[in-house]
Amino acid sequence: NAGVTQTPKFRILKIGQSMTLQCTQDMNHNYMYWYRQDPGMGLKLIYYSVGAGITDKGEVPNGYNVSRSTTEDFPLRLELAAPSQTSVYFCASSYGSGTGDMFYNEQFFGPGTRLTVL
Amino acid sequence: AQTVTQSQPEMSVQEAETVTLSCTYDTSESDYYLFWYKQPPSRQMILVIRQEAYKQQNATENRFSVNFQKAAKSFSLKISDSQLGDAAMYFCAYRSGWDRKTSYDKVIFGPGTSLSVIP
């Protein structure tokens, strides 16, 4: 199992450019998440998905969009990049706790994408 | 709304000594889960230990153990025999029970504690 993979690892954007951060998991998890981590801060939830075709906003969704056409993939789209979006982005996946077993609640994280908007 | 607080932005410990990282949370739920994640300089998020709220017994994983005080809403992490590889950011996380309305169980992270290990 590769677990959760993210591409690219690093990216520099100019203000106003757009890009898509890719995230793929091979663990058949129904839940997927996108977080951002600003320097010296914790993780903030951008968007999440509880299954293919179902997505919803998290704490800081403005400036981002997501889609979930398959169980495996959960891309994050940045439209009109702004300097405030400079951050490290983490994708994560897990089973939902509706499975009834705590063991499945663990979130598995990708290695992160460091994005700089200049 | 649930919140997670880590009151120690930075901590340090001598190699081979013991250190305790604090975490408190606020919730009105009775069914939830708590986690400690480690983030080394590589930025990878690594699960250290987990605790189910309905269990009174404190979780233990090798050198890592927790002191879970449900009434006080406290979930501290104790690292024994600290090693240089333990140096990292440590995040406390709260995961709510499954919400039938939203089909989503919320995960909330604390701001983190940066742990340094002194040789």
Short mmCIF file of C-alpha atoms in Angstrom, two decimals:
data_model
loop_
_atom_site.label_atom_id
_atom_site.label_comp_id
_atom_site.label_asym_id
_atom_site.label_seq_id
_atom_site.Cartn_x
_atom_site.Cartn_y
_atom_site.Cartn_z
CA ASN A 1 0.00 0.00 0.00
CA ALA A 2 1.24 3.45 -0.88
CA GLY A 3 -1.17 4.99 1.65
CA VAL A 4 -1.96 8.63 0.90
CA THR A 5 0.02 10.28 -1.87
CA GLN A 6 0.08 13.96 -2.76
CA THR A 7 1.49 15.81 -5.73
CA PRO A 8 3.29 18.10 -6.14
CA LYS A 9 5.56 18.34 -3.09
CA PHE A 10 6.43 21.96 -3.72
CA ARG A 11 4.95 24.67 -5.88
CA ILE A 12 5.36 28.39 -6.36
CA LEU A 13 2.44 30.30 -7.86
CA LYS A 14 2.01 33.88 -8.95
CA ILE A 15 -0.94 35.85 -7.66
CA GLY A 16 -4.02 35.07 -9.72
CA GLN A 17 -2.80 31.73 -11.05
CA SER A 18 -4.73 28.52 -10.51
CA MET A 19 -3.64 25.00 -9.72
CA THR A 20 -4.87 21.62 -8.54
CA LEU A 21 -3.33 19.69 -5.67
CA GLN A 22 -3.71 15.98 -6.23
CA CYS A 23 -4.47 13.45 -3.49
CA THR A 24 -4.90 9.69 -3.87
CA GLN A 25 -5.40 6.95 -1.30
CA ASP A 26 -5.37 3.21 -1.83
CA MET A 27 -6.86 2.08 1.47
CA ASN A 28 -10.50 2.20 0.34
CA HIS A 29 -11.25 4.85 2.95
CA ASN A 30 -14.60 6.53 2.58
CA TYR A 31 -13.53 9.75 4.34
CA MET A 32 -11.03 12.17 2.86
CA TYR A 33 -9.92 15.59 4.09
CA TRP A 34 -7.89 18.60 3.07
CA TYR A 35 -6.10 20.63 5.73
CA ARG A 36 -3.82 23.62 5.61
CA GLN A 37 -1.09 24.29 8.12
CA ASP A 38 0.25 27.80 8.43
CA PRO A 39 3.69 28.33 10.01
CA GLY A 40 3.69 27.51 13.73
CA MET A 41 0.01 26.66 13.68
CA GLY A 42 -2.16 23.59 13.84
CA LEU A 43 -4.22 22.07 11.07
CA LYS A 44 -7.31 23.77 9.75
CA LEU A 45 -9.89 21.83 7.76
CA ILE A 46 -10.60 23.20 4.28
CA TYR A 47 -12.96 20.61 2.81
CA TYR A 48 -13.90 17.04 3.52
CA SER A 49 -15.70 14.21 1.80
CA VAL A 50 -17.59 11.28 3.33
CA GLY A 51 -17.73 9.36 0.06
CA ALA A 52 -17.61 9.61 -3.72
CA GLY A 53 -19.84 12.43 -4.91
CA ILE A 54 -20.23 13.96 -1.43
CA THR A 55 -18.20 16.92 -0.28
CA ASP A 56 -18.68 19.67 2.27
CA LYS A 57 -16.96 22.77 3.58
CA GLY A 58 -14.70 22.76 6.57
CA GLU A 59 -13.43 25.66 8.64
CA VAL A 60 -11.59 27.63 5.93
CA PRO A 61 -13.09 26.83 2.48
CA ASN A 62 -12.89 30.25 0.81
CA GLY A 63 -10.71 30.29 -2.30
CA TYR A 64 -10.80 26.51 -2.74
CA ASN A 65 -12.91 23.91 -4.46
CA VAL A 66 -12.95 20.12 -4.35
CA SER A 67 -14.49 17.20 -6.14
CA ARG A 68 -14.72 13.49 -5.34
CA SER A 69 -15.60 11.46 -8.40
CA THR A 70 -13.94 8.28 -7.12
CA THR A 71 -13.21 6.76 -3.71
CA GLU A 72 -9.48 7.07 -4.32
CA ASP A 73 -9.06 10.66 -5.49
CA PHE A 74 -9.81 13.97 -3.81
CA PRO A 75 -8.23 16.90 -5.68
CA LEU A 76 -8.14 20.41 -4.24
CA ARG A 77 -8.48 23.30 -6.67
CA LEU A 78 -7.12 26.78 -5.99
CA GLU A 79 -8.62 29.48 -8.17
CA LEU A 80 -7.02 32.94 -8.34
CA ALA A 81 -4.20 32.22 -5.89
CA ALA A 82 -3.54 34.82 -3.20
CA PRO A 83 -0.56 35.30 -0.83
CA SER A 84 -2.85 34.30 2.06
CA GLN A 85 -2.95 30.81 0.57
CA THR A 86 0.77 30.32 1.17
CA SER A 87 0.78 27.27 3.43
CA VAL A 88 1.47 23.57 3.67
CA TYR A 89 -1.45 21.48 2.51
CA PHE A 90 -2.16 18.02 3.87
CA CYS A 91 -4.54 15.46 2.51
CA ALA A 92 -5.79 12.75 4.85
CA SER A 93 -8.13 9.78 4.73
CA SER A 94 -9.87 7.48 7.17
CA TYR A 95 -12.81 5.24 7.69
CA GLY A 96 -15.76 6.92 9.34
CA SER A 97 -16.41 6.10 12.97
CA GLY A 98 -19.83 4.91 11.83
CA THR A 99 -18.09 1.61 11.21
CA GLY A 100 -18.32 1.17 14.97
CA ASP A 101 -14.69 0.28 15.51
CA MET A 102 -12.28 2.77 16.99
CA PHE A 103 -9.40 1.13 15.17
CA TYR A 104 -10.70 2.54 11.93
CA ASN A 105 -10.87 6.11 13.16
CA GLU A 106 -7.21 6.90 12.61
CA GLN A 107 -6.49 9.49 9.95
CA PHE A 108 -3.69 8.68 7.54
CA PHE A 109 -1.89 11.73 6.21
CA GLY A 110 -0.07 12.41 2.99
CA PRO A 111 3.42 13.98 3.01
CA GLY A 112 2.09 17.48 2.33
CA THR A 113 2.46 20.08 -0.41
CA ARG A 114 4.32 23.29 0.34
CA LEU A 115 2.69 26.09 -1.64
CA THR A 116 4.06 29.62 -1.94
CA VAL A 117 2.08 32.39 -3.63
CA LEU A 118 4.13 35.42 -4.66
CA ALA B 1 -18.50 23.87 19.35
CA GLN B 2 -15.64 21.68 20.37
CA THR B 3 -12.22 23.18 21.02
CA VAL B 4 -8.80 21.72 21.72
CA THR B 5 -6.19 23.64 23.70
CA GLN B 6 -2.49 22.94 24.12
CA SER B 7 -1.19 25.49 26.59
CA GLN B 8 2.52 24.77 26.07
CA PRO B 9 3.75 26.15 22.72
CA GLU B 10 7.25 24.83 23.44
CA MET B 11 8.74 22.22 25.75
CA SER B 12 12.20 20.76 26.21
CA VAL B 13 13.46 17.60 27.88
CA GLN B 14 16.82 16.04 28.57
CA GLU B 15 17.53 12.85 26.72
CA ALA B 16 16.41 9.80 28.75
CA GLU B 17 14.16 11.92 30.96
CA THR B 18 10.36 12.04 31.06
CA VAL B 19 8.17 14.85 29.75
CA THR B 20 4.44 15.47 29.83
CA LEU B 21 2.56 17.45 27.20
CA SER B 22 -0.81 18.84 28.17
CA CYS B 23 -4.05 18.95 26.21
CA THR B 24 -7.50 20.05 27.27
CA TYR B 25 -10.67 20.04 25.25
CA ASP B 26 -14.19 21.30 25.50
CA THR B 27 -17.17 19.25 24.41
CA SER B 28 -20.70 18.40 25.40
CA GLU B 29 -20.51 15.00 23.75
CA SER B 30 -20.06 11.75 25.65
CA ASP B 31 -18.89 9.65 22.71
CA TYR B 32 -15.61 10.76 21.17
CA TYR B 33 -12.01 9.82 20.51
CA LEU B 34 -8.72 11.50 21.30
CA PHE B 35 -5.40 11.26 19.51
CA TRP B 36 -1.84 12.47 19.76
CA TYR B 37 -0.04 13.02 16.46
CA LYS B 38 3.67 13.66 16.01
CA GLN B 39 4.99 15.86 13.20
CA PRO B 40 8.79 15.68 12.81
CA PRO B 41 10.71 18.11 10.59
CA SER B 42 9.84 15.90 7.63
CA ARG B 43 6.25 17.23 8.12
CA GLN B 44 4.75 13.75 8.01
CA MET B 45 1.88 13.38 10.49
CA ILE B 46 2.34 10.23 12.54
CA LEU B 47 -0.20 8.80 14.94
CA VAL B 48 1.37 8.30 18.37
CA ILE B 49 -1.50 7.09 20.52
CA ARG B 50 -5.30 7.04 20.64
CA GLN B 51 -7.93 6.84 23.36
CA GLU B 52 -11.62 6.04 23.29
CA ALA B 53 -13.63 8.25 25.64
CA TYR B 54 -15.69 5.33 26.94
CA LYS B 55 -12.58 3.52 28.16
CA GLN B 56 -11.36 4.37 31.64
CA GLN B 57 -8.03 2.66 31.15
CA ASN B 58 -5.30 4.96 29.89
CA ALA B 59 -3.77 4.01 26.55
CA THR B 60 -0.10 3.02 26.37
CA GLU B 61 2.19 2.51 23.38
CA ASN B 62 5.73 1.58 24.40
CA ARG B 63 7.32 4.77 25.82
CA PHE B 64 4.18 6.82 25.23
CA SER B 65 1.24 6.88 27.61
CA VAL B 66 -1.68 9.16 28.28
CA ASN B 67 -3.43 10.45 31.37
CA PHE B 68 -7.06 10.69 30.34
CA GLN B 69 -9.27 12.56 32.79
CA LYS B 70 -12.73 12.62 31.23
CA ALA B 71 -14.43 14.73 33.88
CA ALA B 72 -11.67 17.32 33.68
CA LYS B 73 -11.56 17.04 29.86
CA SER B 74 -7.83 16.55 29.99
CA PHE B 75 -5.67 14.31 27.80
CA SER B 76 -1.96 14.63 28.54
CA LEU B 77 0.83 12.71 26.80
CA LYS B 78 3.76 11.32 28.77
CA ILE B 79 6.95 10.41 26.96
CA SER B 80 9.33 8.28 29.00
CA ASP B 81 13.03 7.75 28.32
CA SER B 82 13.01 10.59 25.78
CA GLN B 83 15.07 10.06 22.67
CA LEU B 84 16.50 12.50 20.15
CA GLY B 85 14.04 11.18 17.58
CA ASP B 86 11.14 12.33 19.75
CA ALA B 87 11.89 15.95 18.86
CA ALA B 88 8.89 17.15 16.87
CA MET B 89 5.63 19.07 16.95
CA TYR B 90 2.95 17.20 18.86
CA PHE B 91 -0.71 17.76 18.09
CA CYS B 92 -3.63 16.73 20.23
CA ALA B 93 -6.76 15.92 18.23
CA TYR B 94 -10.40 15.36 19.10
CA ARG B 95 -12.73 13.31 16.95
CA SER B 96 -16.43 13.41 17.62
CA GLY B 97 -18.70 10.43 17.41
CA TRP B 98 -20.56 9.80 14.21
CA ASP B 99 -23.23 12.39 13.52
CA ARG B 100 -26.26 10.81 11.88
CA LYS B 101 -27.39 14.15 10.46
CA THR B 102 -24.20 15.01 8.66
CA SER B 103 -22.71 11.52 8.33
CA TYR B 104 -19.53 13.18 9.44
CA ASP B 105 -17.48 12.94 12.58
CA LYS B 106 -15.59 16.15 13.10
CA VAL B 107 -11.84 16.17 13.80
CA ILE B 108 -10.33 19.15 15.58
CA PHE B 109 -6.63 19.70 16.11
CA GLY B 110 -4.95 21.72 18.84
CA PRO B 111 -2.29 24.34 17.96
CA GLY B 112 0.59 22.01 18.79
CA THR B 113 3.53 21.80 21.20
CA SER B 114 7.08 21.93 19.88
CA LEU B 115 9.23 19.43 21.80
CA SER B 116 13.01 19.73 21.85
CA VAL B 117 15.22 16.94 23.20
CA ILE B 118 18.52 18.02 24.70
CA PRO B 119 21.40 15.54 24.34
#
